[in-house]
Amino acid sequence: MNKGKFYLSTAIAYTSGKPHVGNTYEIVLADAICRFKRLNGYDVYFQTGTDEHGIKIQEKAEAAGVTPQQYVDGVAAEIRRIWDVMNTSYDRFVRTTDEHHMEIVQKIFKKLYDQGDIYKGAYKGMYCTPCESFWTESQLVNGKCPDCGGEVHYAEEEAYFFRMSKYAPKLIEHIESHPEFIQPEARKNEMLNNFLKPGLQDLCVSRTSFTWGIPVTFDPKHVIYVWIDALSNYITFPGYDPDKPFEEQGEQYKKYWPADVHLIGKDILRFHTIYWPIMLLALGVPLPRQVFGHPWLMVGDGKMSKSKGNVIYADDLVDLYGVDAVRYFLLHEMPFASDGTFTHDLIIERINSDLANILGNLVKRSMDMCHKYSEGVLSDHGVPGEHDDELIALALATPKKVEEKMDSLHVADAIDEIFILLRRANKYVDETQPWVLGRDPAQKGRLDTILYNLLETIRIAATLLAPFLPDTSAKIFRQLNVAPSDWDSLSAFGALSAGHVVGGSEVLFARLDPVKKIEEVNAFYEAKTAGAKAAEKSSIPSVTIDEFSKVRMTVCKILRCEAVEKSTKLLRFELDDGSGTTRQILSGIAKYYKPEELVGRTVLACTNLPPRKMMGLESNGMLLSTESDDGKALHLIMLDDAIPAGFTVC
């Protein structure tokens, strides 16, 4: 059975750090959808990956003392590791530092420029560094960034702009004539009423204030901004090239584009439903069929944030609860359009009530009864009785119900349909009481029929669970001692054959003692915190007095201090170190000091370090400073101005 192609993409994860469980929800959701589509007979292409350019990456690399490429290589590997820990079945993991991607992005930029959709100008406005976004005064919310709520500052720079308003009427018409294009429905109304209909401003699509990005081929001091760089990944990696006719495009592009679903977080909906479609309209490329802005996973009653100290990572949860338990919680507890909530109490409750009681208990006791009363051999003697028809009818109706829910991306509701069937099967056990029939040899035929009905229902449920709980589904099929079923097998009740020997039973999900589990959770995080502190301490090697004596710490006078162009972190110092010539040192303290505050001050510097290149400038030494434990405060070590330059610490 082949129902055609299905292309789903996630947003590509920004390589600023390790993704938390809220970020991980998106890849698990995407995986469940793609696994279901494969089961349902579609030829699926599932693309995910990482967004690796921008000023935040450049700053983090500077702070870590590595190149931006080295930095993103490490973070991208960690993101991919977590996607793999969550057992996701992506077909391609893309990275925007890929040379072919960068080449095609440059072609896209040049094409848009040549046809007059991009022009050079200058941007003046309020800028949010974390979001890398300019805002007008009217767009600010209480004077702060409307996206993250953070502080903004005035900025001005030369930039290239995209003529958004040129294509806005065509996009409005498309959205209004394709109600499925933006989902959920409320998100569509927000985009139309808050952004498109009031009128679009031209979009800044290049930057000169940093260098870590894709250069504009005809104006190399500009780097192509995220809107064109990152968003283009959805077509560049399948094989799109703006310089080629359709018949010469890449095979995956010709086969799978337009994408069936762009799966993204609701916070980047505007970029994917306004900026990206307008880019495609300008390129003459068909629009994706749907953009689904999923809700957020909150911790308690707040959004996850490192500054709040409430960040939870998916791999930690897997260590505590197992992969499928975490997948189940993420998929089941996130409503279609509203934010979900994570707490350890909630996941423990779900494991006990749903996975252990409803699913695990049904499979374990059904398998055990088959071994106890029939020596593990299925024997449908066809002795019908009360309640059989109701169970069988529900088992046959459930696949269609699940399919309907999944077609509209109501994933949690689709899982509910499977658990309705599992609950009905548990009720069937209680109604038919096999343990009573097992005491009467005359009821053997009826008992065999009941056991057959239970295991066949479990087979159907295990098939439907495979997209959501792949490992658990595989375990059930191993217990049944049959290969995993396909979609066509769900159309009839009776795929298991009489005389079939089932495998041994095992516990799928053990019940958790809530009090003991919370104690285990607390101990787990305490151990991680202690381990991190120990690792931090052990990373500072001890030195001998002879080694320490080699360090030359020199008193220096600051003659000149200025910000380093295209860096928000570095200051450049010209120092009198008593040698008769000036010494240049670069220091990443721009967020803590204004240059004019430091001229004339007396500081301490390590002056026998090897020279180091930073932002194309040579730094000959390091200024000594002290930092608070939380990293929020830093102070240069200042000395009495009466101490002459050139004195050394001994």
XYZ file of C-alpha atoms in Angstrom:
650
model
C 0.000 0.000 0.000
C 1.418 3.400 -0.997
C -0.645 6.456 -0.162
C 1.918 8.855 -1.642
C 4.662 11.042 -0.215
C 4.772 12.830 3.133
C 7.461 15.385 4.008
C 7.662 16.677 7.578
C 10.315 19.022 8.912
C 10.982 20.261 12.408
C 12.431 23.657 13.117
C 16.195 23.314 13.198
C 17.530 23.608 16.749
C 19.707 26.615 17.524
C 23.195 25.526 18.589
C 23.484 27.883 21.546
C 23.400 25.013 24.032
C 21.917 21.693 25.070
C 18.173 21.396 24.261
C 15.843 21.054 27.242
C 12.880 18.692 27.367
C 10.547 21.364 25.981
C 12.742 21.601 22.874
C 12.878 17.805 22.732
C 9.073 17.563 22.687
C 9.081 18.820 19.105
C 11.322 16.049 17.768
C 9.330 13.376 19.637
C 6.068 14.777 18.265
C 7.510 14.862 14.756
C 8.782 11.304 15.119
C 5.376 10.010 16.245
C 3.684 11.661 13.265
C 6.238 10.298 10.791
C 6.208 6.795 12.260
C 2.417 6.779 12.014
C 2.498 7.957 8.406
C 4.940 5.173 7.504
C 2.699 2.635 9.233
C -0.283 4.111 7.423
C 1.300 3.543 4.010
C 3.070 6.809 3.179
C 6.521 7.329 1.678
C 7.951 9.579 4.411
C 10.825 12.058 4.383
C 11.571 13.398 7.890
C 14.121 16.228 8.169
C 15.531 17.857 11.286
C 18.852 19.437 12.218
C 20.640 22.484 13.586
C 20.792 26.247 12.942
C 24.450 27.219 13.445
C 25.086 30.874 12.566
C 24.575 34.166 14.370
C 26.011 36.571 16.902
C 25.098 34.423 19.924
C 27.152 31.547 18.540
C 30.076 33.856 17.867
C 29.942 35.233 21.415
C 29.698 31.802 23.018
C 32.635 30.554 20.984
C 34.686 33.572 22.033
C 33.816 32.941 25.675
C 34.782 29.263 25.336
C 38.066 30.091 23.619
C 37.255 28.071 20.493
C 36.301 28.862 16.921
C 32.596 29.159 16.093
C 32.851 26.032 13.936
C 34.376 24.050 16.789
C 31.659 25.306 19.091
C 28.751 24.355 16.828
C 30.323 20.990 16.032
C 30.148 20.111 19.719
C 26.626 21.390 20.300
C 25.249 19.828 17.100
C 26.662 16.465 18.157
C 24.960 16.805 21.553
C 21.626 17.713 19.971
C 21.824 14.740 17.629
C 22.736 12.491 20.564
C 19.596 13.529 22.433
C 17.423 13.059 19.328
C 18.867 9.534 19.131
C 18.346 8.902 22.857
C 14.655 9.668 22.267
C 14.565 6.995 19.536
C 13.594 9.360 16.737
C 13.540 8.091 13.167
C 14.610 11.158 11.167
C 15.756 10.535 7.609
C 18.163 13.446 7.509
C 19.916 15.556 10.152
C 20.973 18.824 8.495
C 23.394 21.557 9.566
C 23.438 25.105 8.212
C 27.259 25.126 8.193
C 27.058 22.557 5.373
C 28.990 23.970 2.402
C 26.344 23.073 -0.182
C 23.603 24.681 1.908
C 25.652 27.873 2.252
C 26.291 27.987 -1.494
C 22.582 27.647 -2.316
C 21.633 30.278 0.295
C 24.033 32.695 -1.408
C 22.351 31.929 -4.735
C 18.911 32.521 -3.221
C 20.038 35.881 -1.800
C 21.549 36.932 -5.132
C 18.427 35.892 -7.067
C 16.177 37.917 -4.755
C 18.549 40.887 -5.026
C 18.767 40.696 -8.822
C 14.984 40.696 -9.185
C 14.635 43.729 -6.908
C 13.130 42.019 -3.873
C 16.210 42.764 -1.743
C 17.793 46.236 -1.517
C 20.481 47.940 0.588
C 19.488 50.373 3.321
C 20.207 51.200 6.943
C 18.441 49.981 10.050
C 17.784 52.184 13.040
C 15.763 50.754 15.889
C 15.592 48.888 19.146
C 17.544 45.635 19.102
C 17.162 42.483 21.235
C 20.457 40.593 21.355
C 19.071 37.180 22.531
C 16.419 37.163 19.779
C 18.728 38.833 17.233
C 15.783 41.024 16.199
C 15.179 44.703 15.526
C 11.906 46.215 16.764
C 10.134 49.520 16.333
C 9.020 51.418 19.429
C 5.401 50.498 18.696
C 6.223 46.782 18.599
C 7.802 46.758 22.056
C 5.751 45.485 24.996
C 6.284 47.639 28.070
C 9.490 48.813 26.492
C 10.850 45.292 26.107
C 11.232 42.658 23.377
C 7.797 41.281 22.381
C 9.241 37.794 21.846
C 11.360 37.119 24.926
C 10.443 39.987 27.233
C 14.113 40.953 27.541
C 15.858 44.301 27.433
C 16.439 46.077 24.116
C 18.901 48.754 23.121
C 19.149 51.253 20.288
C 21.233 50.045 17.361
C 22.012 51.262 13.877
C 23.723 49.495 11.005
C 23.825 49.178 7.235
C 21.745 46.231 6.058
C 19.952 44.635 3.156
C 16.151 44.501 3.334
C 13.498 42.272 1.807
C 10.405 43.978 0.321
C 7.813 42.094 2.360
C 4.823 44.265 1.503
C 5.152 43.393 -2.196
C 3.947 39.841 -1.556
C 1.699 40.398 1.474
C -1.616 40.559 -0.481
C -0.852 37.258 -2.213
C 0.015 35.617 1.104
C -3.156 36.909 2.756
C -5.192 35.454 -0.104
C -3.421 32.113 0.256
C -3.994 31.928 4.002
C -7.658 32.831 3.701
C -8.271 30.348 0.870
C -6.325 27.536 2.568
C -7.696 27.252 6.119
C -5.425 24.268 6.798
C -2.254 26.272 6.060
C -1.765 27.591 9.611
C -2.790 25.391 12.517
C -4.143 25.566 15.147
C -6.840 27.990 13.971
C -6.089 30.620 16.622
C -2.534 30.935 15.319
C -3.848 31.797 11.836
C -6.013 34.616 13.176
C -3.045 35.985 15.137
C -0.839 36.153 12.047
C -3.502 37.772 9.895
C -4.809 40.304 12.383
C -1.615 41.236 14.227
C 0.944 41.241 11.431
C -0.287 40.891 7.856
C -3.387 43.068 7.681
C -1.938 46.041 9.621
C 0.875 46.148 7.041
C 4.305 44.562 6.879
C 7.573 46.417 7.258
C 10.495 45.439 5.085
C 12.617 42.736 6.705
C 16.304 43.102 7.602
C 18.077 40.147 5.940
C 21.790 40.895 6.421
C 24.105 41.985 9.244
C 27.487 43.679 9.494
C 27.913 43.660 13.296
C 29.252 40.084 13.354
C 31.069 37.727 10.992
C 29.818 34.239 11.850
C 27.404 33.692 9.009
C 27.169 33.174 5.249
C 28.769 36.116 3.403
C 26.827 38.004 0.749
C 28.773 37.134 -2.410
C 28.617 40.626 -3.919
C 29.097 42.515 -0.610
C 31.216 40.326 1.716
C 31.132 42.641 4.739
C 27.486 41.576 5.081
C 26.462 38.139 6.322
C 23.091 36.678 5.377
C 20.741 36.826 8.317
C 18.893 33.892 9.880
C 15.617 34.439 8.039
C 17.120 33.397 4.713
C 19.916 31.170 6.016
C 18.004 28.955 8.449
C 14.578 28.911 6.812
C 15.994 27.886 3.447
C 17.154 24.559 4.888
C 13.735 23.065 4.139
C 14.479 23.233 0.399
C 18.278 23.411 0.125
C 18.928 19.979 1.608
C 16.297 18.121 -0.469
C 18.065 19.562 -3.502
C 16.607 22.947 -4.546
C 18.783 25.264 -6.639
C 17.370 28.663 -7.712
C 19.482 28.620 -10.881
C 17.985 25.401 -12.241
C 14.629 24.573 -13.886
C 12.386 22.122 -12.041
C 13.403 19.090 -14.094
C 17.051 19.608 -13.058
C 16.359 20.026 -9.332
C 17.464 17.416 -6.781
C 15.524 14.153 -6.714
C 14.321 14.533 -3.134
C 13.135 18.069 -3.834
C 11.187 16.990 -6.911
C 9.698 14.045 -5.031
C 8.810 15.548 -1.659
C 8.359 19.324 -2.017
C 6.082 21.020 -1.069
C 6.455 19.926 2.539
C 3.289 18.512 4.036
C 3.997 19.850 7.539
C 6.464 22.325 8.994
C 6.323 21.409 12.687
C 7.529 24.334 14.814
C 7.128 25.939 18.215
C 4.457 28.625 18.438
C 7.127 31.234 19.269
C 8.569 31.115 15.723
C 5.247 30.973 13.902
C 5.586 34.450 12.398
C 8.881 33.538 10.731
C 7.406 30.382 9.192
C 3.993 31.706 8.161
C 4.985 35.189 6.947
C 8.718 35.532 6.209
C 9.225 32.022 4.796
C 6.117 31.915 2.545
C 6.931 35.370 1.160
C 10.448 34.188 0.333
C 8.982 31.194 -1.480
C 6.482 33.371 -3.361
C 9.364 35.582 -4.502
C 11.327 32.515 -5.647
C 8.322 31.038 -7.438
C 8.403 27.956 -5.205
C 5.157 26.284 -3.986
C 4.270 26.946 -0.353
C 4.278 24.169 2.265
C 0.858 22.640 2.768
C 0.714 23.277 6.508
C 2.596 25.011 9.298
C 1.698 23.634 12.715
C 2.691 25.771 15.703
C 2.735 23.400 18.643
C 2.356 24.624 22.249
C 5.044 24.774 24.918
C 5.838 22.377 27.709
C 5.944 24.307 30.981
C 7.572 23.291 34.249
C 5.070 23.745 37.055
C 3.486 27.052 36.050
C 6.403 28.599 34.191
C 8.347 28.362 30.938
C 11.683 26.568 31.154
C 14.591 28.973 31.497
C 18.190 28.639 32.626
C 17.855 31.964 34.424
C 14.967 30.527 36.448
C 16.918 27.378 37.215
C 14.027 25.137 36.160
C 15.514 23.545 33.044
C 14.924 19.795 32.683
C 16.733 17.680 30.103
C 15.220 14.741 28.269
C 18.208 12.438 28.705
C 17.987 12.892 32.493
C 14.310 11.910 32.368
C 15.199 8.847 30.303
C 17.693 7.828 32.982
C 14.958 8.175 35.599
C 11.930 6.731 33.778
C 12.920 5.118 30.461
C 12.534 6.311 26.867
C 8.961 5.221 26.190
C 7.645 6.554 29.491
C 9.069 9.969 28.633
C 7.745 9.778 25.064
C 4.313 8.828 26.352
C 4.212 11.714 28.799
C 5.317 14.290 26.227
C 2.885 13.091 23.567
C -0.090 12.469 25.820
C 0.138 15.464 28.136
C 0.495 18.162 25.471
C -2.904 19.407 24.277
C -3.480 20.284 20.627
C -3.385 24.050 21.141
C -2.694 24.735 24.831
C 0.534 24.572 26.798
C 1.250 21.405 28.759
C 2.810 21.060 32.192
C 5.615 18.848 33.407
C 6.225 17.807 36.994
C 7.795 14.637 38.337
C 4.587 13.918 40.251
C 2.624 14.015 36.977
C 4.907 11.678 35.056
C 4.919 9.200 37.966
C 1.124 9.319 38.032
C 0.918 8.697 34.276
C 3.332 5.775 34.433
C 1.336 4.149 37.204
C -2.175 4.827 35.939
C -1.732 4.403 32.176
C 1.430 2.500 31.370
C 1.591 0.110 34.328
C -2.094 -0.351 35.213
C -3.864 -0.133 31.869
C -1.290 -1.274 29.303
C 1.243 -3.293 31.263
C -1.302 -5.067 33.436
C -3.420 -6.101 30.448
C -0.493 -7.581 28.523
C 1.080 -9.313 31.520
C -2.038 -10.998 32.847
C -3.274 -11.980 29.366
C 0.052 -13.611 28.540
C 0.239 -15.287 31.946
C -3.287 -16.708 31.597
C -2.457 -18.014 28.120
C 0.507 -19.907 29.568
C -1.388 -21.054 32.648
C -4.548 -22.305 30.963
C -3.349 -23.160 27.427
C 0.378 -23.812 27.809
C 1.053 -20.751 25.676
C -0.787 -22.113 22.642
C -3.569 -20.108 20.965
C -6.643 -22.189 20.214
C -9.688 -20.265 19.049
C -12.527 -22.803 19.438
C -15.004 -20.179 18.391
C -17.207 -20.376 21.456
C -18.726 -16.904 21.474
C -20.204 -15.277 24.510
C -21.420 -12.062 25.986
C -19.128 -9.005 25.525
C -17.136 -10.520 22.602
C -18.839 -8.489 19.898
C -18.393 -5.208 21.749
C -14.645 -5.767 22.214
C -14.103 -6.924 18.623
C -16.114 -4.032 17.180
C -14.090 -1.509 19.152
C -10.804 -3.170 18.137
C -11.775 -2.888 14.466
C -13.045 0.689 14.801
C -10.036 2.033 16.682
C -7.546 2.203 13.751
C -9.868 4.511 11.813
C -10.372 6.714 14.876
C -6.622 6.943 15.417
C -6.076 7.755 11.750
C -8.611 10.583 11.866
C -6.982 12.108 14.921
C -3.493 11.813 13.445
C -4.545 13.351 10.125
C -5.452 16.516 12.041
C -2.344 16.204 14.277
C -4.398 15.620 17.429
C -1.725 13.232 18.685
C -2.769 13.120 22.336
C -6.339 12.324 21.258
C -5.079 9.525 18.994
C -3.282 7.956 21.952
C -6.472 8.268 23.993
C -8.317 6.208 21.381
C -5.798 3.364 21.814
C -6.124 3.496 25.587
C -9.914 3.402 25.317
C -9.444 0.048 23.571
C -6.992 -1.118 26.253
C -9.402 -0.132 29.022
C -12.176 -2.031 27.266
C -9.959 -5.097 27.056
C -9.213 -4.881 30.786
C -12.926 -4.617 31.439
C -13.477 -7.655 29.198
C -11.139 -9.660 31.449
C -13.142 -8.661 34.503
C -16.441 -9.422 32.759
C -15.470 -12.862 31.450
C -13.412 -13.968 34.492
C -11.053 -16.481 32.818
C -9.751 -17.595 36.217
C -13.231 -18.929 37.025
C -13.588 -20.702 33.672
C -10.150 -22.228 34.161
C -11.476 -24.290 37.064
C -14.093 -25.980 34.843
C -12.770 -28.262 32.055
C -16.147 -28.008 30.316
C -15.472 -24.282 29.724
C -12.141 -24.818 27.971
C -13.483 -23.818 24.560
C -14.962 -20.609 25.920
C -11.777 -19.869 27.859
C -9.633 -20.323 24.728
C -11.912 -17.931 22.819
C -11.560 -15.275 25.519
C -7.777 -15.605 25.567
C -7.638 -15.418 21.776
C -9.790 -12.271 21.756
C -7.514 -10.657 24.335
C -4.262 -11.415 22.525
C -5.652 -10.377 19.151
C -6.829 -7.095 20.699
C -3.367 -6.637 22.185
C -1.852 -7.251 18.721
C -4.001 -4.488 17.240
C -3.191 -2.131 20.123
C 0.543 -2.883 19.845
C 0.445 -2.039 16.140
C -1.227 1.283 16.840
C 1.147 2.053 19.714
C 4.266 1.565 17.572
C 4.523 5.234 16.423
C 4.267 6.512 19.983
C 5.964 3.795 22.072
C 8.177 1.966 19.565
C 10.230 -0.014 22.089
C 7.163 -1.066 24.059
C 5.346 -2.115 20.903
C 8.348 -4.231 19.894
C 8.382 -5.890 23.343
C 4.696 -6.789 23.021
C 5.255 -8.373 19.627
C 8.157 -10.368 21.066
C 5.827 -11.651 23.780
C 3.228 -12.525 21.152
C 6.048 -14.202 19.196
C 5.003 -12.633 15.888
C 6.489 -10.001 13.608
C 5.084 -6.472 13.986
C 1.821 -6.072 12.081
C 1.251 -3.657 9.212
C -1.697 -1.326 8.660
C -3.564 -3.696 6.359
C -3.649 -6.327 9.107
C -5.837 -4.021 11.209
C -8.815 -4.340 8.887
C -9.783 -7.785 10.199
C -9.912 -9.401 13.632
C -8.119 -12.726 13.478
C -4.547 -12.289 12.239
C -3.170 -14.533 14.993
C -3.522 -18.153 13.929
C -4.823 -21.061 15.982
C -1.987 -23.245 17.174
C 0.412 -20.322 17.424
C 2.781 -20.512 20.392
C 3.274 -17.209 22.214
C 6.489 -16.173 23.926
C 7.151 -15.541 27.600
C 5.591 -12.666 29.504
C 7.502 -9.736 30.951
C 6.669 -6.575 32.884
C 6.417 -3.642 30.490
C 6.164 -0.915 33.124
C 6.618 -1.483 36.843
C 4.480 0.516 39.248
C 6.409 3.248 41.010
C 6.160 4.108 44.675
C 5.582 7.896 44.394
C 7.358 8.764 47.648
C 10.389 6.582 46.947
C 10.577 7.734 43.320
C 10.583 11.409 44.284
C 13.349 10.636 46.772
C 15.254 8.935 43.934
C 14.653 11.940 41.669
C 15.949 14.363 44.308
C 18.999 12.184 44.924
C 19.625 11.974 41.158
C 19.691 15.746 40.719
C 21.712 16.281 43.877
C 24.295 13.816 42.564
C 24.364 15.578 39.182
C 24.882 18.949 40.856
C 27.638 17.558 43.067
C 29.231 15.860 40.064
C 29.175 19.085 38.063
C 30.812 20.982 40.918
C 33.427 18.256 41.359
C 34.133 18.258 37.620
C 34.524 22.023 37.699
C 36.994 21.760 40.564
C 38.896 18.885 38.978
C 39.152 20.829 35.744
C 41.400 23.306 37.564
C 44.739 21.452 37.714
C 47.106 21.883 40.613
C 50.508 23.420 39.875
C 53.842 23.229 41.597
C 55.583 26.313 42.991
C 58.113 26.012 40.181
C 55.328 26.001 37.583
C 53.609 28.951 39.233
C 56.846 30.918 39.295
C 56.870 30.848 35.493
C 53.715 32.990 35.357
C 54.624 36.643 34.899
C 52.041 39.006 36.393
C 52.820 42.598 35.530
C 51.386 45.906 36.726
C 50.016 47.805 33.698
C 48.526 51.265 33.099
C 45.561 51.471 30.678
C 46.491 54.020 28.008
C 43.550 53.387 25.694
C 40.433 51.202 25.672
C 37.842 50.704 22.929
C 35.180 48.240 21.794
C 36.202 45.694 19.160
C 34.249 46.132 15.939
C 31.695 43.353 15.269
C 32.045 41.956 18.791
C 29.637 42.619 21.628
C 31.990 40.973 24.132
C 35.541 42.181 23.503
C 37.359 45.345 24.548
C 40.806 46.223 23.108
C 43.335 47.598 25.581
C 46.600 49.466 24.897
C 48.726 49.100 28.019
C 51.912 50.562 29.422
C 53.667 47.512 30.880
C 56.878 49.360 31.777
C 58.800 47.957 28.811
C 58.869 51.191 26.818
C 56.422 49.872 24.196
C 52.665 49.444 24.413
C 51.072 46.028 24.865
C 47.738 45.091 23.230
C 45.387 42.793 25.140
C 41.818 41.834 24.251
C 39.423 41.006 27.079
C 35.810 39.792 26.971
C 34.449 42.242 29.546
C 32.451 44.672 27.382
C 29.173 43.856 29.163
C 30.681 44.872 32.505
C 32.650 48.044 31.705
C 32.454 51.073 29.444
C 35.838 51.779 27.782
C 36.019 55.361 28.984
C 35.713 54.198 32.596
C 38.972 52.275 32.400
C 41.440 54.666 30.786
C 44.129 55.631 33.286
C 43.454 52.789 35.708
C 46.140 50.443 37.023
C 45.539 46.719 36.442
C 47.313 43.399 36.680
C 48.018 41.307 33.569
C 49.602 37.959 32.793
C 52.208 38.998 30.226
C 54.070 35.849 29.216
C 51.212 33.999 27.516
C 51.708 33.175 23.813
C 49.961 35.623 21.428
C 46.381 34.700 20.480
C 44.225 35.863 17.571
C 40.732 37.113 18.436
C 38.443 38.753 15.845
C 41.503 39.202 13.626
C 43.441 41.068 16.325
C 46.421 39.819 18.315
C 46.088 39.645 22.088
C 49.349 39.540 24.051
C 48.354 38.494 27.541
C 45.369 38.378 29.828
C 43.938 40.880 32.300
C 43.244 39.415 35.728
C 39.703 39.631 37.031
C 37.358 37.960 39.487
C 33.862 36.636 38.725
C 30.888 35.840 40.962
C 29.757 32.214 41.282
C 26.602 32.867 39.261
C 28.538 34.569 36.470
C 26.470 37.750 36.759
C 29.228 40.019 38.075
C 32.847 40.494 37.025
C 35.493 42.889 38.353
C 38.908 43.696 36.957
C 41.601 43.509 39.617
C 42.477 47.195 40.105
C 45.660 48.303 41.866
C 46.759 51.483 43.622
C 47.623 54.012 40.906
C 50.828 54.819 42.832
C 52.289 51.440 41.819
C 54.472 52.009 38.714
C 53.871 50.149 35.453
C 56.242 47.236 34.990
C 56.294 46.049 38.589
C 55.740 42.304 38.842
C 53.957 40.167 41.418
C 56.340 37.847 43.235
